[in-house]
CSV table of C-alpha atoms and ligand atoms in Angstrom, one decimal:
chain,number,residue,atom,x,y,z
A,1,MET,CA,23.4,-33.5,78.9
A,2,VAL,CA,23.9,-30.1,77.1
A,3,LEU,CA,25.4,-32.5,74.3
A,4,ASN,CA,21.5,-33.6,74.3
A,5,GLN,CA,20.3,-30.4,74.4
A,6,LEU,CA,22.8,-30.0,71.2
A,7,GLU,CA,20.7,-32.8,69.2
A,8,GLU,CA,17.3,-31.6,70.0
A,9,LEU,CA,17.8,-28.7,69.2
A,10,ALA,CA,19.6,-29.8,65.6
A,11,SER,CA,16.5,-30.9,65.2
A,12,LYS,CA,14.2,-29.1,65.9
A,13,ALA,CA,15.3,-26.7,64.2
A,14,SER,CA,15.7,-28.7,60.8
A,15,GLU,CA,11.9,-29.3,61.2
A,16,GLU,CA,10.9,-25.9,61.6
A,17,LEU,CA,12.8,-25.3,58.4
A,18,GLY,CA,10.7,-27.7,57.0
A,19,LYS,CA,8.0,-25.6,57.0
A,20,VAL,CA,9.4,-22.2,56.6
A,21,SER,CA,7.7,-20.7,53.1
A,22,ASP,CA,8.5,-17.1,53.2
A,23,SER,CA,11.3,-15.3,53.5
A,24,LYS,CA,9.9,-13.6,56.1
A,25,GLU,CA,9.4,-17.0,58.1
A,26,LEU,CA,13.3,-18.0,57.2
A,27,GLU,CA,14.4,-14.8,58.7
A,28,ALA,CA,12.6,-15.8,61.8
A,29,TRP,CA,13.8,-19.2,61.9
A,30,ARG,CA,17.8,-17.7,61.6
A,31,VAL,CA,17.0,-15.1,64.7
A,32,ARG,CA,15.3,-18.1,66.5
A,33,PHE,CA,18.2,-20.8,65.6
A,34,LEU,CA,21.2,-18.6,64.7
A,35,GLY,CA,20.4,-15.2,66.4
A,36,ARG,CA,22.8,-14.2,69.2
A,37,LYS,CA,20.0,-14.8,71.7
A,38,SER,CA,19.3,-18.0,70.0
A,39,ASN,CA,20.3,-21.2,72.5
A,40,LEU,CA,23.1,-22.5,70.2
A,41,THR,CA,24.8,-18.8,70.3
A,42,GLN,CA,24.5,-19.5,74.2
A,43,ILE,CA,25.8,-22.5,74.6
A,44,LEU,CA,29.1,-21.9,72.6
A,45,ARG,CA,29.8,-18.8,74.8
A,46,SER,CA,29.5,-20.4,77.8
A,47,LEU,CA,32.1,-23.3,76.6
A,48,ALA,CA,34.5,-21.7,78.9
A,49,SER,CA,32.6,-22.9,82.0
A,50,LEU,CA,32.3,-26.5,81.8
A,51,PRO,CA,34.9,-28.8,82.4
A,52,LEU,CA,37.3,-29.5,79.7
A,53,GLU,CA,36.7,-33.1,78.6
A,54,GLU,CA,32.8,-31.9,78.5
A,55,ARG,CA,34.4,-28.4,75.9
A,56,ARG,CA,36.2,-30.5,73.0
A,57,ALA,CA,33.1,-32.4,73.1
A,58,VAL,CA,30.7,-30.2,72.8
A,59,GLY,CA,32.1,-26.7,70.8
A,60,ALA,CA,33.0,-29.6,68.5
A,61,ARG,CA,29.6,-30.6,68.3
A,62,ALA,CA,28.3,-27.4,68.4
A,63,ASN,CA,30.0,-26.2,65.8
A,64,GLU,CA,29.3,-28.7,63.7
A,65,ILE,CA,25.2,-28.0,64.2
A,66,LYS,CA,26.0,-24.1,63.9
A,67,LEU,CA,27.7,-25.1,60.4
A,68,THR,CA,24.9,-27.1,58.9
A,69,LEU,CA,22.5,-24.7,60.1
A,70,GLU,CA,23.8,-22.0,58.0
A,71,THR,CA,24.5,-24.0,55.3
A,72,SER,CA,21.0,-25.1,55.0
A,73,LEU,CA,19.5,-21.2,55.9
A,74,GLU,CA,21.9,-20.9,52.5
A,75,GLU,CA,20.0,-23.7,50.1
A,76,LYS,CA,16.6,-22.5,51.8
A,77,LYS,CA,17.4,-19.5,50.6
A,78,ARG,CA,18.3,-20.6,47.2
A,79,GLU,CA,14.9,-21.9,47.1
A,80,LEU,CA,12.6,-19.6,48.0
A,81,GLU,CA,14.3,-17.8,45.5
A,82,GLU,CA,13.9,-20.5,42.4
A,83,GLY,CA,10.3,-21.1,44.0
A,84,SER,CA,8.9,-18.1,41.7
A,85,VAL,CA,10.4,-20.9,38.5
A,86,VAL,CA,8.0,-23.6,37.7
A,87,SER,CA,9.4,-26.3,36.1
A,88,LEU,CA,7.7,-27.8,33.3
A,89,GLY,CA,9.7,-31.1,32.1
A,90,MET,CA,12.5,-29.7,30.4
A,91,VAL,CA,11.2,-25.8,30.1
A,92,SER,CA,11.6,-23.5,33.3
A,93,LEU,CA,8.2,-21.2,33.1
A,94,ASP,CA,9.3,-18.2,35.0
A,95,VAL,CA,5.5,-17.2,36.3
A,96,THR,CA,6.6,-13.8,37.6
A,97,LEU,CA,7.3,-12.9,33.9
A,98,PRO,CA,4.4,-10.2,32.7
A,99,GLY,CA,1.4,-12.5,30.5
A,100,LYS,CA,0.7,-11.7,26.7
A,101,PRO,CA,-2.8,-9.9,26.3
A,102,PHE,CA,-5.1,-11.4,24.4
A,103,ASN,CA,-6.3,-9.8,21.8
A,104,LEU,CA,-10.3,-9.0,21.7
A,105,GLY,CA,-11.9,-10.0,18.2
A,106,ARG,CA,-15.2,-7.4,17.3
A,107,LEU,CA,-17.7,-7.0,14.7
A,108,HIS,CA,-16.4,-6.4,10.9
A,109,LEU,CA,-17.1,-2.7,10.1
A,110,THR,CA,-19.5,-4.5,7.7
A,111,THR,CA,-21.4,-6.2,10.0
A,112,GLN,CA,-21.6,-2.8,12.8
A,113,VAL,CA,-23.1,-0.8,10.0
A,114,LEU,CA,-25.5,-3.7,8.3
A,115,GLU,CA,-26.9,-3.3,12.2
A,116,GLU,CA,-27.2,-0.1,12.1
A,117,VAL,CA,-29.0,-0.1,9.3
A,118,CYS,CA,-31.4,-2.5,9.6
A,119,GLY,CA,-31.4,-1.4,13.3
A,120,ILE,CA,-33.5,1.9,11.8
A,121,LEU,CA,-35.5,0.3,9.4
A,122,GLY,CA,-36.3,-2.2,12.4
A,123,GLY,CA,-37.6,0.8,14.3
A,124,MET,CA,-40.0,1.7,11.1
A,125,GLY,CA,-42.0,-1.3,11.4
A,126,PHE,CA,-39.8,-3.4,8.9
A,127,GLN,CA,-38.8,-7.1,9.5
A,128,VAL,CA,-35.8,-8.5,8.8
A,129,ALA,CA,-36.2,-11.1,5.7
A,130,GLU,CA,-33.3,-13.7,4.1
A,131,GLY,CA,-33.3,-15.9,0.8
A,132,PRO,CA,-30.3,-17.3,-0.9
A,133,ASP,CA,-27.0,-15.8,-2.3
A,134,VAL,CA,-26.8,-18.8,-4.9
A,135,GLU,CA,-30.2,-17.7,-6.6
A,136,TRP,CA,-32.4,-19.0,-9.6
A,137,ASP,CA,-32.1,-16.8,-12.6
A,138,TYR,CA,-36.0,-16.6,-12.0
A,139,TYR,CA,-35.2,-14.5,-8.9
A,140,ASN,CA,-33.0,-12.2,-9.9
A,141,PHE,CA,-34.0,-11.6,-13.0
A,142,GLU,CA,-37.4,-12.3,-15.0
A,143,ALA,CA,-39.9,-12.5,-11.8
A,144,LEU,CA,-37.9,-8.8,-11.7
A,145,ASN,CA,-39.3,-8.3,-15.6
A,146,MET,CA,-36.2,-9.1,-17.4
A,147,PRO,CA,-36.7,-11.5,-19.2
A,148,ALA,CA,-34.0,-13.5,-21.4
A,149,ASP,CA,-31.9,-11.2,-23.3
A,150,HIS,CA,-33.6,-8.0,-21.4
A,151,PRO,CA,-30.7,-4.8,-22.1
A,152,ALA,CA,-31.5,-4.4,-18.5
A,153,ARG,CA,-29.7,-7.4,-17.5
A,154,ASP,CA,-26.5,-5.5,-18.3
A,155,MET,CA,-26.7,-3.1,-15.5
A,156,PHE,CA,-25.6,-6.6,-13.9
A,157,ALA,CA,-22.7,-8.2,-14.9
A,158,THR,CA,-23.7,-11.3,-13.6
A,159,LEU,CA,-21.5,-14.6,-12.4
A,160,TRP,CA,-23.5,-17.3,-13.7
A,161,ILE,CA,-22.7,-20.8,-11.9
A,162,ASP,CA,-24.6,-23.2,-13.8
A,163,TYR,CA,-25.3,-23.8,-17.5
A,164,GLU,CA,-27.9,-26.0,-19.6
A,165,LYS,CA,-26.0,-27.3,-22.8
A,166,GLU,CA,-28.7,-28.2,-24.8
A,167,SER,CA,-31.0,-25.0,-24.3
A,168,GLY,CA,-28.2,-22.7,-23.4
A,169,ILE,CA,-30.4,-21.6,-20.6
A,170,ARG,CA,-28.1,-21.0,-17.1
A,171,PRO,CA,-30.7,-20.8,-14.4
A,172,MET,CA,-28.5,-20.4,-11.6
A,173,LEU,CA,-26.1,-17.8,-10.5
A,174,LEU,CA,-25.0,-15.7,-7.8
A,175,ARG,CA,-27.2,-12.7,-6.7
A,176,THR,CA,-26.1,-9.4,-7.9
A,177,HIS,CA,-28.6,-7.6,-6.0
A,178,THR,CA,-31.0,-8.5,-3.5
A,179,SER,CA,-34.3,-7.6,-5.2
A,180,PRO,CA,-35.0,-10.9,-6.0
A,181,VAL,CA,-36.2,-11.6,-2.0
A,182,GLN,CA,-38.8,-9.4,-2.6
A,183,ILE,CA,-40.1,-12.3,-4.9
A,184,ARG,CA,-39.5,-15.0,-2.5
A,185,VAL,CA,-41.3,-12.6,0.7
A,186,MET,CA,-44.4,-11.5,-2.0
A,187,GLU,CA,-44.9,-15.2,-3.4
A,188,LYS,CA,-45.2,-16.7,0.3
A,189,SER,CA,-47.2,-13.8,1.7
A,190,ARG,CA,-50.0,-11.6,1.4
A,191,PRO,CA,-50.2,-7.8,2.2
A,192,PRO,CA,-49.6,-5.9,4.4
A,193,ILE,CA,-45.5,-6.6,3.6
A,194,ARG,CA,-43.1,-4.6,5.1
A,195,ILE,CA,-39.5,-6.6,4.9
A,196,ILE,CA,-35.8,-5.9,4.5
A,197,ALA,CA,-33.3,-7.7,3.4
A,198,PRO,CA,-29.9,-7.8,3.9
A,199,GLY,CA,-27.2,-9.8,2.4
A,200,ARG,CA,-24.1,-10.2,0.1
A,201,VAL,CA,-24.8,-9.7,-3.3
A,202,TYR,CA,-22.0,-10.0,-6.0
A,203,ARG,CA,-21.1,-8.4,-9.6
A,204,TYR,CA,-19.1,-9.8,-12.1
A,205,GLU,CA,-16.1,-6.7,-12.1
A,206,ALA,CA,-12.5,-6.6,-12.0
A,207,THR,CA,-11.7,-5.2,-8.7
A,208,ASP,CA,-10.5,-1.8,-8.4
A,209,ALA,CA,-10.4,1.5,-5.1
A,210,THR,CA,-14.3,1.3,-5.9
A,211,HIS,CA,-15.0,-1.9,-7.2
A,212,GLU,CA,-15.9,-5.1,-4.9
A,213,TRP,CA,-16.8,-7.9,-6.7
A,214,MET,CA,-18.3,-9.1,-3.9
A,215,PHE,CA,-20.4,-6.5,-1.9
A,216,HIS,CA,-23.8,-5.5,0.8
A,217,GLN,CA,-27.5,-4.5,0.1
A,218,VAL,CA,-30.0,-4.2,2.4
A,219,GLU,CA,-33.1,-4.3,0.1
A,220,GLY,CA,-36.6,-2.9,1.4
A,221,LEU,CA,-40.2,-3.4,0.3
A,222,ALA,CA,-44.1,-2.1,1.8
A,223,VAL,CA,-46.7,-3.5,-0.2
A,224,ASP,CA,-50.0,-2.2,0.8
A,225,LYS,CA,-53.0,-0.4,-0.4
A,226,ASN,CA,-53.0,3.3,-0.8
A,227,ILE,CA,-49.4,3.1,-0.7
A,228,THR,CA,-47.6,6.0,-2.5
A,229,MET,CA,-44.8,7.5,-3.4
A,230,ALA,CA,-45.0,10.2,-0.6
A,231,ASP,CA,-44.9,7.0,1.3
A,232,LEU,CA,-41.4,5.9,0.5
A,233,LYS,CA,-40.2,9.6,-0.1
A,234,GLY,CA,-40.7,9.7,3.6
A,235,THR,CA,-39.3,6.6,4.7
A,236,LEU,CA,-36.0,7.2,3.1
A,237,PHE,CA,-35.6,10.7,3.9
A,238,GLU,CA,-36.6,9.3,7.7
A,239,PHE,CA,-34.1,7.0,7.4
A,240,ALA,CA,-31.1,9.5,5.8
A,241,ARG,CA,-31.4,11.7,8.6
A,242,CYS,CA,-31.3,8.9,11.0
A,243,LEU,CA,-27.9,7.1,9.5
A,244,PHE,CA,-26.3,10.7,8.8
A,245,GLY,CA,-27.5,13.3,11.1
A,246,LYS,CA,-31.1,15.1,11.0
A,247,ASP,CA,-29.1,18.0,8.5
A,248,ARG,CA,-27.4,16.2,5.6
A,249,LYS,CA,-29.3,17.1,2.4
A,250,CYS,CA,-31.3,14.4,0.3
A,251,ARG,CA,-31.8,13.9,-3.4
A,252,PHE,CA,-34.3,12.3,-5.7
A,253,ARG,CA,-33.7,11.5,-9.0
A,254,CYS,CA,-35.2,9.9,-11.7
A,255,ASP,CA,-33.2,6.4,-12.9
A,256,TYR,CA,-34.9,3.6,-14.6
A,257,PHE,CA,-35.2,-0.2,-12.6
A,258,PRO,CA,-37.1,-2.7,-14.6
A,259,PHE,CA,-38.8,-3.5,-11.4
A,260,VAL,CA,-39.9,0.1,-10.5
A,261,GLU,CA,-42.0,2.2,-11.7
A,262,PRO,CA,-41.1,5.1,-11.0
A,263,GLY,CA,-37.5,4.7,-10.0
A,264,VAL,CA,-35.6,6.4,-8.8
A,265,GLU,CA,-32.1,7.7,-7.0
A,266,VAL,CA,-31.5,8.8,-3.8
A,267,ALA,CA,-28.7,10.9,-2.9
A,268,ILE,CA,-27.1,12.3,-0.1
A,269,ASP,CA,-25.2,16.2,-0.1
A,270,CYS,CA,-21.4,15.2,0.0
A,271,PHE,CA,-19.5,14.8,4.1
A,272,GLU,CA,-16.3,15.7,2.4
A,273,CYS,CA,-17.3,19.2,0.4
A,274,GLY,CA,-20.5,19.9,1.6
A,275,GLY,CA,-22.3,20.2,-1.7
A,276,THR,CA,-19.5,21.8,-3.5
A,277,GLY,CA,-18.1,18.9,-5.7
A,278,CYS,CA,-14.6,17.3,-4.6
A,279,ARG,CA,-12.9,14.3,-5.7
A,280,LEU,CA,-15.5,11.7,-3.7
A,281,CYS,CA,-18.4,12.4,-4.4
A,282,GLY,CA,-17.0,13.3,-8.5
A,283,ASN,CA,-17.6,16.9,-8.4
A,284,SER,CA,-21.2,16.8,-8.2
A,285,GLY,CA,-21.7,17.3,-4.8
A,286,TRP,CA,-23.8,14.5,-3.9
A,287,ILE,CA,-23.2,10.8,-3.4
A,288,GLU,CA,-25.9,8.2,-4.3
A,289,ILE,CA,-26.7,6.0,-1.9
A,290,LEU,CA,-29.7,3.7,-3.1
A,291,GLY,CA,-32.0,3.1,-5.7
A,292,ALA,CA,-35.6,3.3,-5.4
A,293,GLY,CA,-39.0,3.0,-7.0
A,294,MET,CA,-42.7,2.4,-6.7
A,295,VAL,CA,-42.9,-1.9,-7.2
A,296,HIS,CA,-44.2,-2.7,-10.9
A,297,PRO,CA,-47.0,-3.9,-11.5
A,298,ASP,CA,-46.3,-6.3,-13.7
A,299,VAL,CA,-44.1,-7.7,-10.8
A,300,LEU,CA,-47.6,-7.6,-8.4
A,301,ARG,CA,-49.3,-9.4,-10.9
A,302,ARG,CA,-46.6,-12.3,-11.7
A,303,VAL,CA,-46.9,-13.3,-7.6
A,304,ASN,CA,-51.1,-12.8,-7.9
A,305,ILE,CA,-51.2,-9.6,-5.7
A,306,ASP,CA,-53.7,-7.4,-7.4
A,307,PRO,CA,-52.4,-3.7,-8.4
A,308,ASP,CA,-55.2,-2.3,-8.9
A,309,VAL,CA,-56.0,-2.6,-4.8
A,310,TYR,CA,-52.4,-3.2,-3.9
A,311,SER,CA,-49.3,-1.0,-4.2
A,312,GLY,CA,-45.9,-0.5,-2.7
A,313,PHE,CA,-42.8,1.0,-2.7
A,314,ALA,CA,-39.3,-0.9,-2.9
A,315,PHE,CA,-35.3,0.0,-1.7
A,316,GLY,CA,-31.8,-1.1,-2.1
A,317,ILE,CA,-29.2,0.4,-0.4
A,318,GLY,CA,-25.5,0.0,-1.1
A,319,VAL,CA,-24.0,-1.0,2.6
A,320,GLU,CA,-20.1,-0.3,2.0
A,321,ARG,CA,-21.0,3.1,0.8
A,322,ILE,CA,-22.3,4.3,4.1
A,323,PRO,CA,-18.7,3.6,6.1
A,324,LEU,CA,-17.1,4.7,3.2
A,325,LEU,CA,-18.3,7.8,2.8
A,326,ARG,CA,-18.4,8.9,7.1
A,327,TYR,CA,-15.0,7.3,7.1
A,328,GLY,CA,-13.6,8.7,4.2
A,329,ILE,CA,-12.1,4.9,3.4
A,330,ASP,CA,-10.7,5.3,0.2
A,331,ASP,CA,-10.4,1.8,-1.1
A,332,ILE,CA,-13.2,-0.6,-0.9
A,333,ARG,CA,-11.0,-3.2,-1.0
A,334,LEU,CA,-9.6,-2.7,2.3
A,335,PHE,CA,-13.6,-4.5,4.0
A,336,TYR,CA,-12.4,-7.9,2.9
A,337,ALA,CA,-8.9,-7.8,2.6
A,338,ASN,CA,-8.8,-9.1,6.1
A,339,ASP,CA,-6.1,-6.1,7.2
A,340,LEU,CA,-6.7,-6.2,11.4
A,341,ARG,CA,-5.0,-3.2,11.1
A,342,PHE,CA,-7.3,-1.6,9.0
A,343,LEU,CA,-10.6,-3.8,10.4
A,344,SER,CA,-9.1,-3.1,14.4
A,345,GLN,CA,-9.7,1.0,13.5
A,346,PHE,CA,-13.5,0.7,13.6
B,1,LIG,N1,-31.7,-3.6,-7.3
B,1,LIG,C1,-31.4,-2.9,-7.6
B,1,LIG,C2,-29.7,-3.0,-7.6
B,1,LIG,O1,-29.0,-3.4,-7.5
B,1,LIG,C3,-31.9,-1.5,-6.8
B,1,LIG,C4,-33.2,-0.9,-6.4
B,1,LIG,C5,-33.7,-2.1,-5.1
B,1,LIG,C6,-33.5,-0.2,-7.1
B,1,LIG,C7,-35.1,-1.6,-5.2
B,1,LIG,C8,-34.9,0.1,-7.2
B,1,LIG,C9,-35.4,-0.8,-5.9
B,1,LIG,O2,-29.0,-1.5,-8.1
């Protein structure tokens, strides 16, 4: 009778143990099958009241079962503790360890500034146009009033990529400025034209703290009837105010570029010293940020736009200059050295 009861109890206990999935359930199981009020304990306590023969058999079996249940309990406990360790072949993986954080990417500083510049000019009604980095001599120089052997070509140290042996002509190059996009746009469209052309430009130059062989420009071009120097000044003043704040001063001075007449150089008062002169501005108090001017009549004529009817202005902004000044970065080479310690600051 009691023996039957014991066997039933043993199989029930092991069946229930199989369903246990956490330590709380395991404790409940222990109380139920091994606790002071459990059937097993009660049977063991009441052994004395059994007839001698039965007492021996029941006692032996009950103790056996108790031992088995206790062993199973320990085993289950260990199993649950190790449960957080998942086995993957030979490697065991502790899923409770903290994970490795993902590095979030971001836009390159230059891209951020390009977007800012294009955002400001886009807001004024300029549309984005593009041209190739690998450019013909014709667009980079010839059509911009710099025929072969024109001394102004020396302003642009050029990376040539093609060379025609017989004629000695070097027709292909990496564009030295974004101005060739002016020609490409005017060839294909008629005034009114209002475009900006952001992009990379290249110069055959040894790199140092202030020179890179590749950098970015944003070209601007507006062609229409009655466009005057006042429009150019108004546009660039407003641009400078949007970019650098309304208190920055802006300076226009004469400059020479073969494709504009008159040509100007635009500078803003130095951030660092406020105009008194420092290392950043080369003691002048001013920092040049762009070249500009009224589109040369010969340039318009070449693309069949009548300079007696139409006029235009153009400008070319040095993009890296802007963050260089804004953040006081003292070496332009940092921009393209792919050093995350630098890049992730912006
Ligand atoms: N393309 C000139 C440069 O790279 C800048 C410029 C653009 C000047 C448009 C005048 C008009 O130096």
